[in-house]
């Protein structure tokens, strides 16, 4: 029929663009989320790995979403509207959350990250540790240390 077929492959330039945007306008972290009864008598909070890009340009956030989907990873966009008459602009957050999704995303981004490289390495290490443990296993001292290190990087980034 004269039409050619081709396999869609992920362009490394698009991945590098996404990594640069995450370095500038994104977050990579290990976040606490609610009490989970099976972890140390309900005193621990569940740790959720997340990668988020925030921007006031909806078109940019939809492009971020497209690239993440092309990388084979699910994500969602949250809209934050501001009241009329304020000096702030509406904001969109593209969020990849959860062990499996973040584990699929970060290794593809890692070669291109600069500012958030260490957070990515820590998150990958944390996720690998959790995948190796049986379900509902309490967090180890090492895993708690990884969470603390990731938080410290965020606090101290601008102080160095």
PDB file of C-alpha atoms in Angstrom:
ATOM      1  CA  UNK A   1       0.000   0.000   0.000  1.00  0.00           C
ATOM      2  CA  UNK A   2       3.040   2.269  -0.061  1.00  0.00           C
ATOM      3  CA  UNK A   3       2.836   3.043   3.657  1.00  0.00           C
ATOM      4  CA  UNK A   4       5.830   2.162   5.758  1.00  0.00           C
ATOM      5  CA  UNK A   5       5.612   0.997   9.328  1.00  0.00           C
ATOM      6  CA  UNK A   6       8.060   1.903  11.998  1.00  0.00           C
ATOM      7  CA  UNK A   7       8.653   1.054  15.603  1.00  0.00           C
ATOM      8  CA  UNK A   8       8.230   3.936  17.996  1.00  0.00           C
ATOM      9  CA  UNK A   9      11.417   4.381  19.990  1.00  0.00           C
ATOM     10  CA  UNK A  10      12.029   6.889  22.708  1.00  0.00           C
ATOM     11  CA  UNK A  11      14.235   9.759  21.575  1.00  0.00           C
ATOM     12  CA  UNK A  12      17.017  10.363  24.110  1.00  0.00           C
ATOM     13  CA  UNK A  13      16.684  14.107  23.455  1.00  0.00           C
ATOM     14  CA  UNK A  14      13.148  14.014  24.847  1.00  0.00           C
ATOM     15  CA  UNK A  15      14.332  12.134  27.930  1.00  0.00           C
ATOM     16  CA  UNK A  16      17.165  14.654  28.389  1.00  0.00           C
ATOM     17  CA  UNK A  17      14.657  17.526  28.017  1.00  0.00           C
ATOM     18  CA  UNK A  18      12.459  15.958  30.704  1.00  0.00           C
ATOM     19  CA  UNK A  19      15.459  15.422  33.006  1.00  0.00           C
ATOM     20  CA  UNK A  20      16.455  19.080  32.592  1.00  0.00           C
ATOM     21  CA  UNK A  21      12.932  20.194  33.429  1.00  0.00           C
ATOM     22  CA  UNK A  22      12.927  17.976  36.530  1.00  0.00           C
ATOM     23  CA  UNK A  23      16.323  19.411  37.547  1.00  0.00           C
ATOM     24  CA  UNK A  24      14.871  22.936  37.260  1.00  0.00           C
ATOM     25  CA  UNK A  25      11.162  22.690  38.123  1.00  0.00           C
ATOM     26  CA  UNK A  26      10.773  19.222  39.582  1.00  0.00           C
ATOM     27  CA  UNK A  27      11.105  17.168  42.727  1.00  0.00           C
ATOM     28  CA  UNK A  28      12.322  13.654  43.318  1.00  0.00           C
ATOM     29  CA  UNK A  29      11.661  12.387  46.782  1.00  0.00           C
ATOM     30  CA  UNK A  30      10.556   9.841  49.326  1.00  0.00           C
ATOM     31  CA  UNK A  31       7.420  11.204  50.975  1.00  0.00           C
ATOM     32  CA  UNK A  32       5.478  10.035  54.035  1.00  0.00           C
ATOM     33  CA  UNK A  33       1.831   9.227  53.480  1.00  0.00           C
ATOM     34  CA  UNK A  34      -0.587   8.332  56.281  1.00  0.00           C
ATOM     35  CA  UNK A  35      -0.265   5.754  59.032  1.00  0.00           C
ATOM     36  CA  UNK A  36      -0.044   2.137  57.969  1.00  0.00           C
ATOM     37  CA  UNK A  37      -1.037  -0.337  60.671  1.00  0.00           C
ATOM     38  CA  UNK A  38       1.277  -3.163  59.605  1.00  0.00           C
ATOM     39  CA  UNK A  39       4.389  -1.049  60.100  1.00  0.00           C
ATOM     40  CA  UNK A  40       5.580  -1.020  63.688  1.00  0.00           C
ATOM     41  CA  UNK A  41       2.191  -0.947  65.426  1.00  0.00           C
ATOM     42  CA  UNK A  42       0.878   1.884  63.249  1.00  0.00           C
ATOM     43  CA  UNK A  43       3.551   4.395  64.260  1.00  0.00           C
ATOM     44  CA  UNK A  44       5.278   4.466  60.861  1.00  0.00           C
ATOM     45  CA  UNK A  45       4.007   6.347  57.879  1.00  0.00           C
ATOM     46  CA  UNK A  46       4.109   4.729  54.461  1.00  0.00           C
ATOM     47  CA  UNK A  47       6.920   6.065  52.276  1.00  0.00           C
ATOM     48  CA  UNK A  48       5.916   6.834  48.692  1.00  0.00           C
ATOM     49  CA  UNK A  49       8.522   7.632  46.036  1.00  0.00           C
ATOM     50  CA  UNK A  50       7.431  10.503  43.787  1.00  0.00           C
ATOM     51  CA  UNK A  51       8.710  12.471  40.835  1.00  0.00           C
ATOM     52  CA  UNK A  52       6.867  15.741  40.215  1.00  0.00           C
ATOM     53  CA  UNK A  53       7.190  18.554  37.686  1.00  0.00           C
ATOM     54  CA  UNK A  54       5.364  21.806  38.454  1.00  0.00           C
ATOM     55  CA  UNK A  55       4.825  24.533  35.890  1.00  0.00           C
ATOM     56  CA  UNK A  56       2.460  27.379  35.095  1.00  0.00           C
ATOM     57  CA  UNK A  57       2.340  26.411  31.405  1.00  0.00           C
ATOM     58  CA  UNK A  58      -0.330  23.806  30.730  1.00  0.00           C
ATOM     59  CA  UNK A  59       1.164  22.985  27.324  1.00  0.00           C
ATOM     60  CA  UNK A  60       4.531  22.179  28.908  1.00  0.00           C
ATOM     61  CA  UNK A  61       2.880  19.904  31.486  1.00  0.00           C
ATOM     62  CA  UNK A  62       0.989  18.034  28.777  1.00  0.00           C
ATOM     63  CA  UNK A  63       4.265  17.557  26.893  1.00  0.00           C
ATOM     64  CA  UNK A  64       5.831  16.227  30.114  1.00  0.00           C
ATOM     65  CA  UNK A  65       2.923  13.808  30.430  1.00  0.00           C
ATOM     66  CA  UNK A  66       3.356  12.694  26.803  1.00  0.00           C
ATOM     67  CA  UNK A  67       7.082  12.032  27.262  1.00  0.00           C
ATOM     68  CA  UNK A  68       6.524  10.091  30.489  1.00  0.00           C
ATOM     69  CA  UNK A  69       3.860   7.973  28.785  1.00  0.00           C
ATOM     70  CA  UNK A  70       6.243   7.374  25.842  1.00  0.00           C
ATOM     71  CA  UNK A  71       8.737   6.092  28.433  1.00  0.00           C
ATOM     72  CA  UNK A  72       6.149   3.486  29.433  1.00  0.00           C
ATOM     73  CA  UNK A  73       5.265   5.057  32.774  1.00  0.00           C
ATOM     74  CA  UNK A  74       1.912   6.221  34.082  1.00  0.00           C
ATOM     75  CA  UNK A  75       1.423   9.692  35.553  1.00  0.00           C
ATOM     76  CA  UNK A  76      -1.295  12.183  36.389  1.00  0.00           C
ATOM     77  CA  UNK A  77      -1.730  15.934  36.148  1.00  0.00           C
ATOM     78  CA  UNK A  78      -3.096  17.918  39.088  1.00  0.00           C
ATOM     79  CA  UNK A  79      -4.409  21.436  38.497  1.00  0.00           C
ATOM     80  CA  UNK A  80      -4.038  24.174  41.109  1.00  0.00           C
ATOM     81  CA  UNK A  81      -6.261  27.156  40.336  1.00  0.00           C
ATOM     82  CA  UNK A  82      -5.716  30.486  42.047  1.00  0.00           C
ATOM     83  CA  UNK A  83      -8.455  32.958  42.899  1.00  0.00           C
ATOM     84  CA  UNK A  84      -9.042  35.733  40.361  1.00  0.00           C
ATOM     85  CA  UNK A  85      -7.285  38.987  41.192  1.00  0.00           C
ATOM     86  CA  UNK A  86      -4.260  37.403  42.866  1.00  0.00           C
ATOM     87  CA  UNK A  87      -0.733  37.877  41.568  1.00  0.00           C
ATOM     88  CA  UNK A  88      -0.185  34.110  41.226  1.00  0.00           C
ATOM     89  CA  UNK A  89      -0.775  32.005  38.118  1.00  0.00           C
ATOM     90  CA  UNK A  90      -2.542  28.670  37.864  1.00  0.00           C
ATOM     91  CA  UNK A  91      -0.149  25.739  38.218  1.00  0.00           C
ATOM     92  CA  UNK A  92      -0.095  22.195  36.925  1.00  0.00           C
ATOM     93  CA  UNK A  93       1.784  19.330  38.595  1.00  0.00           C
ATOM     94  CA  UNK A  94       2.684  16.194  36.665  1.00  0.00           C
ATOM     95  CA  UNK A  95       3.183  13.416  39.194  1.00  0.00           C
ATOM     96  CA  UNK A  96       4.635   9.926  38.961  1.00  0.00           C
ATOM     97  CA  UNK A  97       4.021   8.164  42.276  1.00  0.00           C
ATOM     98  CA  UNK A  98       4.602   4.692  43.627  1.00  0.00           C
ATOM     99  CA  UNK A  99       7.388   2.152  43.746  1.00  0.00           C
ATOM    100  CA  UNK A 100       6.820   0.501  40.353  1.00  0.00           C
ATOM    101  CA  UNK A 101       6.250   3.691  38.372  1.00  0.00           C
ATOM    102  CA  UNK A 102       9.177   5.591  39.875  1.00  0.00           C
ATOM    103  CA  UNK A 103      11.375   2.480  39.501  1.00  0.00           C
ATOM    104  CA  UNK A 104      10.541   2.445  35.782  1.00  0.00           C
ATOM    105  CA  UNK A 105      11.141   6.181  35.302  1.00  0.00           C
ATOM    106  CA  UNK A 106      14.284   7.073  37.248  1.00  0.00           C
ATOM    107  CA  UNK A 107      16.801   4.731  35.582  1.00  0.00           C
ATOM    108  CA  UNK A 108      15.868   6.260  32.211  1.00  0.00           C
ATOM    109  CA  UNK A 109      16.341   9.805  33.552  1.00  0.00           C
ATOM    110  CA  UNK A 110      19.447   9.201  35.668  1.00  0.00           C
ATOM    111  CA  UNK A 111      22.091   9.614  32.907  1.00  0.00           C
ATOM    112  CA  UNK A 112      20.689  13.098  32.192  1.00  0.00           C
ATOM    113  CA  UNK A 113      20.053  14.433  35.708  1.00  0.00           C
ATOM    114  CA  UNK A 114      22.433  16.918  37.323  1.00  0.00           C
ATOM    115  CA  UNK A 115      20.793  18.815  40.186  1.00  0.00           C
ATOM    116  CA  UNK A 116      18.503  15.954  41.236  1.00  0.00           C
ATOM    117  CA  UNK A 117      20.930  13.110  40.483  1.00  0.00           C
ATOM    118  CA  UNK A 118      21.611  12.235  44.122  1.00  0.00           C
ATOM    119  CA  UNK A 119      17.895  12.226  45.022  1.00  0.00           C
ATOM    120  CA  UNK A 120      17.300   9.851  42.099  1.00  0.00           C
ATOM    121  CA  UNK A 121      20.080   7.515  43.233  1.00  0.00           C
ATOM    122  CA  UNK A 122      18.723   7.473  46.794  1.00  0.00           C
ATOM    123  CA  UNK A 123      15.163   6.810  45.594  1.00  0.00           C
ATOM    124  CA  UNK A 124      16.357   3.955  43.374  1.00  0.00           C
ATOM    125  CA  UNK A 125      18.297   2.467  46.296  1.00  0.00           C
ATOM    126  CA  UNK A 126      15.248   2.743  48.584  1.00  0.00           C
ATOM    127  CA  UNK A 127      12.955   1.145  45.996  1.00  0.00           C
ATOM    128  CA  UNK A 128      15.430  -1.685  45.355  1.00  0.00           C
ATOM    129  CA  UNK A 129      15.578  -2.381  49.076  1.00  0.00           C
ATOM    130  CA  UNK A 130      11.770  -2.493  49.345  1.00  0.00           C
ATOM    131  CA  UNK A 131      11.429  -4.753  46.290  1.00  0.00           C
ATOM    132  CA  UNK A 132      13.907  -7.187  47.892  1.00  0.00           C
ATOM    133  CA  UNK A 133      11.930  -7.345  51.167  1.00  0.00           C
ATOM    134  CA  UNK A 134       8.781  -9.411  51.739  1.00  0.00           C
ATOM    135  CA  UNK A 135       5.516  -7.408  51.613  1.00  0.00           C
ATOM    136  CA  UNK A 136       4.589  -5.466  54.757  1.00  0.00           C
ATOM    137  CA  UNK A 137       8.111  -5.672  56.146  1.00  0.00           C
ATOM    138  CA  UNK A 138       8.880  -2.782  58.537  1.00  0.00           C
ATOM    139  CA  UNK A 139      11.343  -0.226  57.251  1.00  0.00           C
ATOM    140  CA  UNK A 140      14.959  -0.999  58.056  1.00  0.00           C
ATOM    141  CA  UNK A 141      17.386   1.423  59.671  1.00  0.00           C
ATOM    142  CA  UNK A 142      19.088   1.746  56.289  1.00  0.00           C
ATOM    143  CA  UNK A 143      15.797   2.599  54.541  1.00  0.00           C
ATOM    144  CA  UNK A 144      14.974   5.222  57.175  1.00  0.00           C
ATOM    145  CA  UNK A 145      18.451   6.656  56.626  1.00  0.00           C
ATOM    146  CA  UNK A 146      17.814   6.894  52.874  1.00  0.00           C
ATOM    147  CA  UNK A 147      14.578   8.823  53.521  1.00  0.00           C
ATOM    148  CA  UNK A 148      16.431  11.188  55.891  1.00  0.00           C
ATOM    149  CA  UNK A 149      19.271  11.684  53.387  1.00  0.00           C
ATOM    150  CA  UNK A 150      16.828  12.520  50.606  1.00  0.00           C
ATOM    151  CA  UNK A 151      15.071  15.112  52.791  1.00  0.00           C
ATOM    152  CA  UNK A 152      18.405  16.609  53.878  1.00  0.00           C
ATOM    153  CA  UNK A 153      19.456  17.061  50.257  1.00  0.00           C
ATOM    154  CA  UNK A 154      16.338  19.128  49.606  1.00  0.00           C
ATOM    155  CA  UNK A 155      16.869  21.296  52.694  1.00  0.00           C
ATOM    156  CA  UNK A 156      20.553  21.863  52.105  1.00  0.00           C
ATOM    157  CA  UNK A 157      20.704  22.272  48.316  1.00  0.00           C
ATOM    158  CA  UNK A 158      20.656  26.069  48.426  1.00  0.00           C
ATOM    159  CA  UNK A 159      22.853  26.315  51.506  1.00  0.00           C
ATOM    160  CA  UNK A 160      26.013  24.941  49.870  1.00  0.00           C
TER     161      UNK A 160
END
